Structure formats: C-alpha cells, structure tokens
CSV table of C-alpha atoms in Angstrom, one decimal:
chain,number,residue,atom,x,y,z
A,602,MET,CA,-26.5,-1.0,-1.1
A,603,THR,CA,-26.6,-2.7,-4.5
A,604,ASP,CA,-25.5,-6.3,-5.2
A,605,LYS,CA,-24.2,-5.4,-8.6
A,606,ALA,CA,-20.7,-6.5,-9.4
A,607,VAL,CA,-18.1,-3.8,-9.5
A,608,VAL,CA,-16.4,-3.8,-12.9
A,609,TRP,CA,-12.7,-3.0,-12.9
A,610,GLY,CA,-10.1,-1.9,-15.3
A,611,VAL,CA,-6.3,-2.1,-14.7
A,612,ILE,CA,-3.8,0.6,-15.7
A,613,GLY,CA,-0.3,-0.8,-15.9
A,614,CYS,CA,0.4,-4.4,-16.9
A,615,GLY,CA,3.5,-5.1,-14.8
A,616,GLY,CA,4.3,-7.9,-12.4
A,617,ILE,CA,2.1,-6.8,-9.5
A,618,ALA,CA,-1.0,-6.5,-11.7
A,619,GLU,CA,-0.6,-10.0,-13.0
A,620,SER,CA,0.8,-11.9,-10.0
A,621,ARG,CA,-1.4,-10.2,-7.4
A,622,PHE,CA,-4.3,-8.2,-8.6
A,623,VAL,CA,-5.6,-10.7,-11.2
A,624,PRO,CA,-5.6,-13.7,-8.8
A,625,GLY,CA,-7.0,-11.4,-6.1
A,626,ILE,CA,-9.9,-10.1,-8.2
A,627,THR,CA,-10.6,-13.6,-9.5
A,628,ALA,CA,-11.1,-14.8,-5.9
A,629,ALA,CA,-12.9,-11.6,-4.7
A,630,ARG,CA,-16.7,-11.8,-4.5
A,631,GLY,CA,-18.7,-9.3,-6.5
A,632,ASN,CA,-16.0,-8.1,-8.8
A,633,VAL,CA,-15.2,-8.4,-12.5
A,634,LEU,CA,-12.0,-7.4,-14.3
A,635,SER,CA,-13.1,-6.2,-17.7
A,636,ALA,CA,-10.1,-4.5,-19.3
A,637,VAL,CA,-6.4,-3.6,-19.0
A,638,ALA,CA,-4.3,-0.9,-20.5
A,639,SER,CA,-0.6,-0.3,-21.1
A,640,ARG,CA,1.2,2.3,-23.1
A,641,SER,CA,3.9,-0.2,-24.1
A,642,PRO,CA,3.0,-1.6,-27.5
A,643,GLY,CA,1.5,-5.1,-27.3
A,644,LYS,CA,1.8,-5.4,-23.6
A,645,ALA,CA,-1.9,-5.0,-22.7
A,646,GLU,CA,-2.9,-7.5,-25.5
A,647,ASP,CA,-0.4,-10.1,-24.2
A,648,PHE,CA,-1.5,-9.6,-20.6
A,649,ALA,CA,-5.2,-9.9,-21.6
A,650,ARG,CA,-4.7,-13.1,-23.5
A,651,ARG,CA,-2.7,-14.7,-20.8
A,652,ASN,CA,-5.4,-13.9,-18.2
A,653,GLY,CA,-8.6,-14.3,-20.2
A,654,ILE,CA,-9.5,-10.6,-20.2
A,655,HIS,CA,-11.7,-9.3,-23.0
A,656,GLY,CA,-10.7,-5.7,-23.3
A,657,TYR,CA,-7.2,-4.4,-23.8
A,658,TYR,CA,-5.9,-0.9,-24.8
A,659,GLN,CA,-2.7,0.9,-25.5
A,660,SER,CA,-4.4,4.1,-24.4
A,661,TYR,CA,-5.5,4.8,-20.8
A,662,GLU,CA,-8.1,7.2,-22.1
A,663,GLU,CA,-9.7,4.5,-24.2
A,664,LEU,CA,-10.1,2.2,-21.2
A,665,LEU,CA,-11.4,5.0,-19.0
A,666,SER,CA,-13.9,6.0,-21.6
A,667,ARG,CA,-15.7,2.7,-21.2
A,668,LYS,CA,-18.9,3.5,-19.4
A,669,GLU,CA,-19.3,0.0,-17.8
A,670,ILE,CA,-16.0,0.3,-15.9
A,671,ASP,CA,-16.7,1.5,-12.4
A,672,ALA,CA,-13.3,1.5,-10.9
A,673,VAL,CA,-9.6,1.2,-11.9
A,674,TYR,CA,-6.6,-0.3,-10.2
A,675,ILE,CA,-3.4,1.7,-10.8
A,676,ALA,CA,-0.4,-0.7,-11.0
A,677,THR,CA,2.2,1.6,-12.7
A,678,THR,CA,5.5,2.6,-11.0
A,679,HIS,CA,5.4,5.2,-8.3
A,680,ASN,CA,6.4,8.1,-10.5
A,681,PHE,CA,3.3,7.7,-12.6
A,682,HIS,CA,0.7,7.3,-9.8
A,683,TYR,CA,-0.2,10.9,-9.6
A,684,GLU,CA,-0.9,11.5,-13.3
A,685,ASN,CA,-2.7,8.1,-13.6
A,686,VAL,CA,-4.9,8.6,-10.6
A,687,LYS,CA,-5.7,12.1,-11.7
A,688,LEU,CA,-6.7,11.0,-15.1
A,689,ALA,CA,-8.9,8.2,-13.8
A,690,LEU,CA,-10.7,10.7,-11.4
A,691,GLU,CA,-11.2,13.1,-14.3
A,692,TYR,CA,-13.0,10.3,-16.1
A,693,GLY,CA,-15.2,9.8,-13.1
A,694,LYS,CA,-13.8,6.4,-12.1
A,695,HIS,CA,-13.3,5.1,-8.5
A,696,VAL,CA,-9.6,4.3,-7.8
A,697,LEU,CA,-7.5,1.8,-5.9
A,698,CYS,CA,-3.9,2.9,-6.3
A,699,GLU,CA,-1.0,0.6,-5.5
A,700,LYS,CA,1.3,1.8,-2.6
A,701,SER,CA,3.2,3.9,-2.1
A,702,PHE,CA,0.3,6.1,-3.0
A,703,THR,CA,2.4,8.9,-4.6
A,704,VAL,CA,6.0,10.1,-4.5
A,705,ASN,CA,5.3,13.0,-2.2
A,706,ALA,CA,2.6,14.5,0.1
A,707,ASP,CA,1.7,17.4,-2.3
A,708,GLU,CA,0.7,14.9,-5.0
A,709,ALA,CA,-1.4,12.9,-2.5
A,710,ARG,CA,-3.1,16.1,-1.2
A,711,LYS,CA,-4.2,17.2,-4.7
A,712,LEU,CA,-5.6,13.7,-5.5
A,713,ILE,CA,-7.5,13.5,-2.2
A,714,ARG,CA,-9.0,16.9,-2.7
A,715,MET,CA,-10.0,16.0,-6.3
A,716,ALA,CA,-11.6,12.7,-5.2
A,717,ARG,CA,-13.6,14.4,-2.4
A,718,GLU,CA,-14.8,17.2,-4.7
A,719,ARG,CA,-16.0,14.6,-7.2
A,720,GLN,CA,-17.3,12.3,-4.5
A,721,LEU,CA,-15.4,9.3,-5.9
A,722,PHE,CA,-13.9,6.5,-4.0
A,723,LEU,CA,-10.1,6.6,-3.6
A,724,MET,CA,-7.8,4.3,-1.6
A,725,GLU,CA,-4.2,3.4,-1.3
A,726,GLY,CA,-3.7,-0.3,-1.8
A,727,MET,CA,-2.1,-1.2,1.5
A,728,TRP,CA,-3.4,-4.8,1.2
A,729,THR,CA,-1.7,-6.0,4.4
A,730,ARG,CA,-4.3,-4.0,6.6
A,731,PHE,CA,-7.1,-6.1,5.2
A,732,LEU,CA,-5.7,-9.5,6.0
A,733,PRO,CA,-7.6,-11.5,8.7
A,734,ALA,CA,-4.5,-11.8,10.8
A,735,ILE,CA,-3.9,-8.0,10.9
A,736,ILE,CA,-7.6,-7.4,11.7
A,737,GLN,CA,-7.0,-9.7,14.7
A,738,VAL,CA,-4.0,-7.6,15.7
A,739,ARG,CA,-6.1,-4.4,15.7
A,740,GLU,CA,-8.8,-6.1,17.7
A,741,TRP,CA,-6.3,-7.2,20.4
A,742,ILE,CA,-5.0,-3.6,20.6
A,743,LYS,CA,-8.4,-2.1,20.7
A,744,THR,CA,-9.6,-4.4,23.5
A,745,GLY,CA,-6.5,-3.6,25.6
A,746,ARG,CA,-5.0,-7.1,25.6
A,747,ILE,CA,-1.5,-5.6,25.8
A,748,GLY,CA,-2.3,-2.4,27.6
A,749,GLU,CA,-1.1,0.9,26.2
A,750,VAL,CA,1.2,0.6,23.2
A,751,LEU,CA,4.7,1.8,23.9
A,752,GLN,CA,6.7,0.6,20.9
A,753,VAL,CA,6.4,-0.8,17.4
A,754,ARG,CA,9.3,-2.6,15.8
A,755,ALA,CA,9.0,-3.6,12.2
A,756,ASN,CA,11.2,-4.1,9.1
A,757,PHE,CA,10.9,-5.3,5.6
A,758,GLY,CA,13.8,-6.0,3.2
A,759,PHE,CA,15.0,-8.4,0.6
A,760,SER,CA,18.0,-9.1,-1.6
A,761,ILE,CA,17.8,-8.4,-5.3
A,762,ASP,CA,19.9,-9.1,-8.3
A,763,VAL,CA,18.6,-6.7,-11.0
A,764,SER,CA,20.0,-4.2,-13.4
A,765,PRO,CA,20.3,-0.5,-12.4
A,766,GLN,CA,17.4,0.2,-14.8
A,767,HIS,CA,15.0,-2.0,-12.8
A,768,ARG,CA,12.2,-0.1,-11.1
A,769,LEU,CA,13.6,-0.9,-7.6
A,770,LEU,CA,16.9,0.9,-8.3
A,771,ASN,CA,15.9,3.4,-11.0
A,772,PRO,CA,15.5,7.0,-9.6
A,773,ASP,CA,13.5,8.0,-12.7
A,774,LEU,CA,10.9,5.4,-11.5
A,775,ALA,CA,11.1,6.6,-7.9
A,776,GLY,CA,12.8,3.4,-6.8
A,777,GLY,CA,14.6,2.6,-3.6
A,778,ALA,CA,13.9,0.9,-0.3
A,779,LEU,CA,11.8,3.7,1.2
A,780,LEU,CA,8.9,3.8,-1.3
A,781,ASP,CA,8.9,0.1,-2.2
A,782,ALA,CA,9.7,-1.7,1.1
A,783,GLY,CA,9.6,1.0,3.8
A,784,ILE,CA,6.0,1.8,3.1
A,785,TYR,CA,5.1,-1.5,4.9
A,786,PRO,CA,6.7,-0.9,8.3
A,787,LEU,CA,5.7,2.8,8.1
A,788,SER,CA,2.1,2.1,7.4
A,789,PHE,CA,2.1,-0.7,10.0
A,790,ALA,CA,3.4,1.7,12.7
A,791,SER,CA,0.9,4.4,11.6
A,792,MET,CA,-2.0,1.9,11.9
A,793,VAL,CA,-0.9,0.9,15.4
A,794,MET,CA,-0.1,4.4,16.8
A,795,GLU,CA,-3.0,6.2,15.2
A,796,ASP,CA,-1.2,9.5,15.6
A,797,LYS,CA,1.2,11.9,13.9
A,798,PRO,CA,4.9,11.4,14.7
A,799,GLN,CA,6.4,14.4,16.6
A,800,PHE,CA,10.0,13.5,15.8
A,801,ILE,CA,11.5,11.6,12.8
A,802,HIS,CA,15.1,10.6,12.4
A,803,ALA,CA,16.2,8.6,9.4
A,804,VAL,CA,19.6,7.1,8.3
A,805,GLY,CA,20.4,5.1,5.3
A,806,GLU,CA,22.8,4.2,2.4
A,807,LYS,CA,22.3,5.3,-1.2
A,808,GLY,CA,23.5,3.0,-3.9
A,809,SER,CA,25.2,3.8,-7.2
A,810,THR,CA,22.0,4.8,-8.9
A,811,GLY,CA,21.2,7.4,-6.1
A,812,VAL,CA,18.3,5.6,-4.4
A,813,ASP,CA,18.4,4.2,-0.9
A,814,ILE,CA,19.3,0.6,-0.8
A,815,HIS,CA,18.7,0.3,3.0
A,816,SER,CA,17.4,2.7,5.5
A,817,ALA,CA,16.1,2.9,9.1
A,818,TYR,CA,13.6,5.3,10.8
A,819,LEU,CA,13.1,6.3,14.4
A,820,LEU,CA,9.7,7.9,15.0
A,821,LYS,CA,8.5,9.4,18.3
A,822,TYR,CA,4.8,9.9,19.0
A,823,PRO,CA,2.9,11.7,21.7
A,824,LYS,CA,3.2,10.1,25.2
A,825,ASN,CA,6.7,9.0,24.4
A,826,LYS,CA,5.6,6.1,22.1
A,827,ILE,CA,8.3,5.1,19.6
A,828,ALA,CA,8.6,3.1,16.4
A,829,LEU,CA,11.8,1.5,15.2
A,830,LEU,CA,11.5,0.7,11.6
A,831,SER,CA,13.8,-0.3,8.7
A,832,SER,CA,13.7,-1.4,5.0
A,833,ALA,CA,16.0,-2.6,2.3
A,834,VAL,CA,16.1,-3.6,-1.4
A,835,GLY,CA,19.6,-5.1,-1.1
A,836,VAL,CA,19.6,-6.9,2.3
A,837,ASP,CA,17.5,-9.7,3.7
A,838,LEU,CA,15.9,-8.4,6.9
A,839,ASN,CA,13.9,-10.6,9.3
A,840,ASN,CA,10.6,-9.1,8.1
A,841,ARG,CA,8.7,-9.4,11.3
A,842,ALA,CA,6.7,-6.9,13.4
A,843,ASP,CA,6.4,-6.6,17.2
A,844,ILE,CA,4.0,-4.3,19.2
A,845,LEU,CA,5.1,-3.8,22.8
A,846,GLY,CA,2.6,-2.6,25.4
A,847,THR,CA,2.4,-2.0,29.1
A,848,LYS,CA,0.8,-5.4,29.7
A,849,GLY,CA,2.3,-7.6,27.0
A,850,HIS,CA,3.3,-7.7,23.4
A,851,ILE,CA,2.1,-8.9,20.0
A,852,THR,CA,4.4,-10.6,17.5
A,853,VAL,CA,3.6,-10.9,13.8
A,854,PRO,CA,6.2,-13.5,12.5
A,855,ALA,CA,7.8,-13.1,9.1
A,856,PRO,CA,6.7,-12.2,6.6
A,857,PHE,CA,4.5,-9.7,8.5
A,858,HIS,CA,3.3,-8.0,5.3
A,859,ARG,CA,1.4,-11.2,4.4
A,860,ALA,CA,0.7,-12.4,7.9
A,861,CYS,CA,-1.1,-15.7,8.5
A,862,ARG,CA,0.0,-16.1,12.2
A,863,VAL,CA,-0.1,-13.7,15.1
A,864,GLU,CA,1.0,-14.3,18.6
A,865,LEU,CA,-0.3,-12.6,21.8
A,866,TYR,CA,1.8,-12.6,25.0
A,867,ALA,CA,-0.3,-10.8,27.6
A,868,ALA,CA,0.5,-10.5,31.3
A,869,ASN,CA,-1.1,-13.2,33.5
A,870,GLU,CA,-2.3,-15.1,30.4
A,871,ASP,CA,-0.9,-18.1,28.6
A,872,PRO,CA,0.5,-17.3,25.2
A,873,LEU,CA,-2.1,-17.2,22.5
A,874,VAL,CA,-1.4,-18.1,18.9
A,875,GLN,CA,-3.9,-17.5,16.1
A,876,GLU,CA,-3.3,-19.1,12.7
A,877,PHE,CA,-5.1,-18.2,9.5
A,878,PRO,CA,-5.0,-19.7,6.0
A,879,PRO,CA,-1.7,-19.0,4.3
A,880,VAL,CA,-1.8,-15.8,2.2
A,881,ALA,CA,-1.4,-17.0,-1.4
A,882,GLN,CA,-1.2,-15.1,-4.6
A,883,ASP,CA,-4.9,-14.1,-4.2
A,884,GLY,CA,-4.1,-12.1,-1.0
A,885,PHE,CA,-5.3,-8.9,-2.6
A,886,LYS,CA,-8.9,-10.2,-2.5
A,887,TYR,CA,-9.4,-8.8,0.9
A,888,GLU,CA,-8.7,-5.2,-0.1
A,889,ILE,CA,-10.5,-5.6,-3.4
A,890,GLU,CA,-13.6,-6.8,-1.5
A,891,ALA,CA,-13.4,-3.9,0.9
A,892,ALA,CA,-13.0,-1.4,-1.8
A,893,SER,CA,-15.9,-2.8,-3.9
A,894,SER,CA,-18.1,-3.0,-0.8
A,895,ALA,CA,-17.5,0.7,-0.1
A,896,ILE,CA,-18.1,1.6,-3.8
A,897,ARG,CA,-21.4,-0.3,-3.8
A,898,SER,CA,-22.4,1.5,-0.6
A,899,GLY,CA,-21.6,4.9,-2.0
A,900,GLU,CA,-18.7,5.5,0.4
A,901,THR,CA,-15.8,7.6,-0.9
A,902,GLU,CA,-13.0,6.2,1.3
A,903,SER,CA,-12.0,3.3,3.5
A,904,ALA,CA,-12.1,3.4,7.3
A,905,VAL,CA,-9.3,0.9,7.4
A,906,MET,CA,-7.0,2.9,5.1
A,907,PRO,CA,-8.4,6.4,5.3
A,908,LEU,CA,-7.2,9.2,3.0
A,909,ASP,CA,-6.1,11.5,5.8
A,910,GLU,CA,-3.8,8.7,7.1
A,911,THR,CA,-2.4,8.1,3.6
A,912,LEU,CA,-1.5,11.8,3.5
A,913,LEU,CA,0.1,11.7,6.9
A,914,ILE,CA,2.2,8.7,5.8
A,915,MET,CA,3.3,10.5,2.7
A,916,SER,CA,4.2,13.6,4.8
A,917,THR,CA,6.4,11.3,7.0
A,918,ILE,CA,8.0,9.9,3.9
A,919,ASP,CA,8.8,13.4,2.7
A,920,THR,CA,10.6,14.1,5.9
A,921,ILE,CA,12.6,10.8,5.6
A,922,LYS,CA,13.4,11.6,2.0
A,923,LYS,CA,14.8,15.0,2.9
A,924,GLN,CA,17.0,13.5,5.7
A,925,LEU,CA,18.3,10.8,3.3
A,926,GLY,CA,18.9,13.2,0.5
A,927,LEU,CA,16.4,11.6,-1.8
A,928,VAL,CA,14.9,13.8,-4.5
A,929,TYR,CA,12.9,12.5,-7.4
A,930,LYS,CA,11.7,14.2,-10.6
A,931,ASN,CA,8.1,14.3,-9.2
A,932,ASP,CA,9.4,16.5,-6.3
A,933,HIS,CA,10.3,19.2,-8.7
A,934,LEU,CA,6.9,19.2,-10.3
A,935,THR,CA,4.8,20.0,-7.1
C-alpha cells in the first residue's frame, strides 16, 4: 500500500459538492481536491475560486483527461449519474458516486460490470455507513447484543419550499422522496438485514409534478424479518431509526443519517448510550478516507458499501417505483 495522496476531481458543482464534499475532503487524510467541472458556463470557475481549487473546466472530458487525477466524485443530479460514471470509467478513473447510485438497477448493473472489467474502484456514496456511530451499531448487531434482528424501523423526511423546477420535485432530474430521501432508510435496512427482501409493498402520494412527495415501504425478509420505512420531501418525519431484536433493541436518534449518538437496550443490561463528536459539514471525510484507502490498496470496491448490495438496493427501488407509478426518462433508455 502506498502513502501517496489520492488526487480527486469533482463532476457537478452543486450544493452537495460545495457544502459536503469540499469540507469532507479538506478534513480527510491523504486526499487532495485538484479540479472541478461543470457544464454550466462559469459555474466551475466560481466554485473553484470560492474554495481555493486550482483547476476548473466546463468540459468533463477536460477534467478526466488530467493524468494526475486518480478519482472523481460524481455530484450531479440522479438522472446524470449513469452517463457521468460511465464517462469517468472510460477515462480510467476511480469513482465515488453520490447516492442514489443510479435511477434504476439496469444502469447500476452496467456500471458495476464496466468497473469490474476495468479493475477500477467504484462505490455509492452512502456516507452514513462510515460514521463512527453507525460502525458501533453494526458491531453491537454482529456481537449479538440484541439477539437476532426481527425488525428495522427508519424514516427520513423534511419539509421544503421550492419551485417545481427544483431537483427535488423535477421528474426530469429524477426527483422525489424515494431517490433523494428514501435511499437512507432503504440502505440502512439493507445494511442491517444483509439479505434480499422477499416481499415489497409501497404506498405513497405523487405531487403536482409527478414525483412522490411522501412514501412508505414494507419489506419482508427471510425468517419473517421486516422493515417499516418511509420518506418524504414535503413532510417533516422524526428521522430516527430503531433495530428490534430478540434480546433488546438499538435506537439511533434523529437525525439518524448523520448519527452521533446510539443507544443500546439489551436484556438484563443497563441501557448503554454511546456518544460521538457531532457530525459537522465535514462528515463526508469518513467515506472519502475509506474510498481513498481502498484505492491506494488496489481494491476495487468497499466491504462497507459493496457493489452487489448497491445493485440489490437499486432493484428494490425499481420495485417500489413500479408500485408507486414512478417512471423517469432514464427508465426508457435501459
């Protein structure tokens, strides 16, 4: 394993890149952000100047042509993930792609196959999994502190006051509660259950733009394990997660997606509360460090967020989309 810093580029200069990735990579050890690119005129230059980044481009190809760049972070809207990741892989770059990974499972399957053929690192940016508090949750489950898991309950939703053209409500940008907010409880349940759901039932409400503004999902797994999940982009939910087992339960208080406190209530034990430093704007540093460590070690995927699980989650999302009547432009292209 080399100690050389991993040099990154960013494709897409929107809010998540500036408010989360830039602070995260600044705090992450062994990483350098070298260049950014946006196809919107002047946007990359403004982004670079605000954040002290040397390179900026209006062409993704120009950024990807830079030999010193080892990896790219894809921060565009969901509808562009497939084409942007594909382009980066074609240029031989390792990729960390913001969640949801793609719009559908077929897109995910093609990208995973391509990365594996080219032996390039590829990972969905589910940053929550890499937080110290969530690592503690997995350890409690693994060591049997709550016995066998029976249920997962999790939700994530927030109120918004934006125009119909905003990415959260725009069907052309694959907006809606499911892909933007629902990915958090769905990925959390997948992490805990470590299995494929045998039964999926979804209900929800579509807003005036045709995307789901709130939706709920019941998933049944082998051994009668179940997950009760929900998401919203128009309603404030309680944003917590609970894992119920045969010998106790674990609570991740709100907001569970940026957990800094976890609570263990095990049978015949006093309640145990573990607190971690608050997750600030640099919370992406944990996933960035994990990705760069894997890249330096020559690994092509993450054991914490493996590609096969990303594909499984996208397949679950496809089933939910069908039940909710959600069809995006990308779905007609695969």
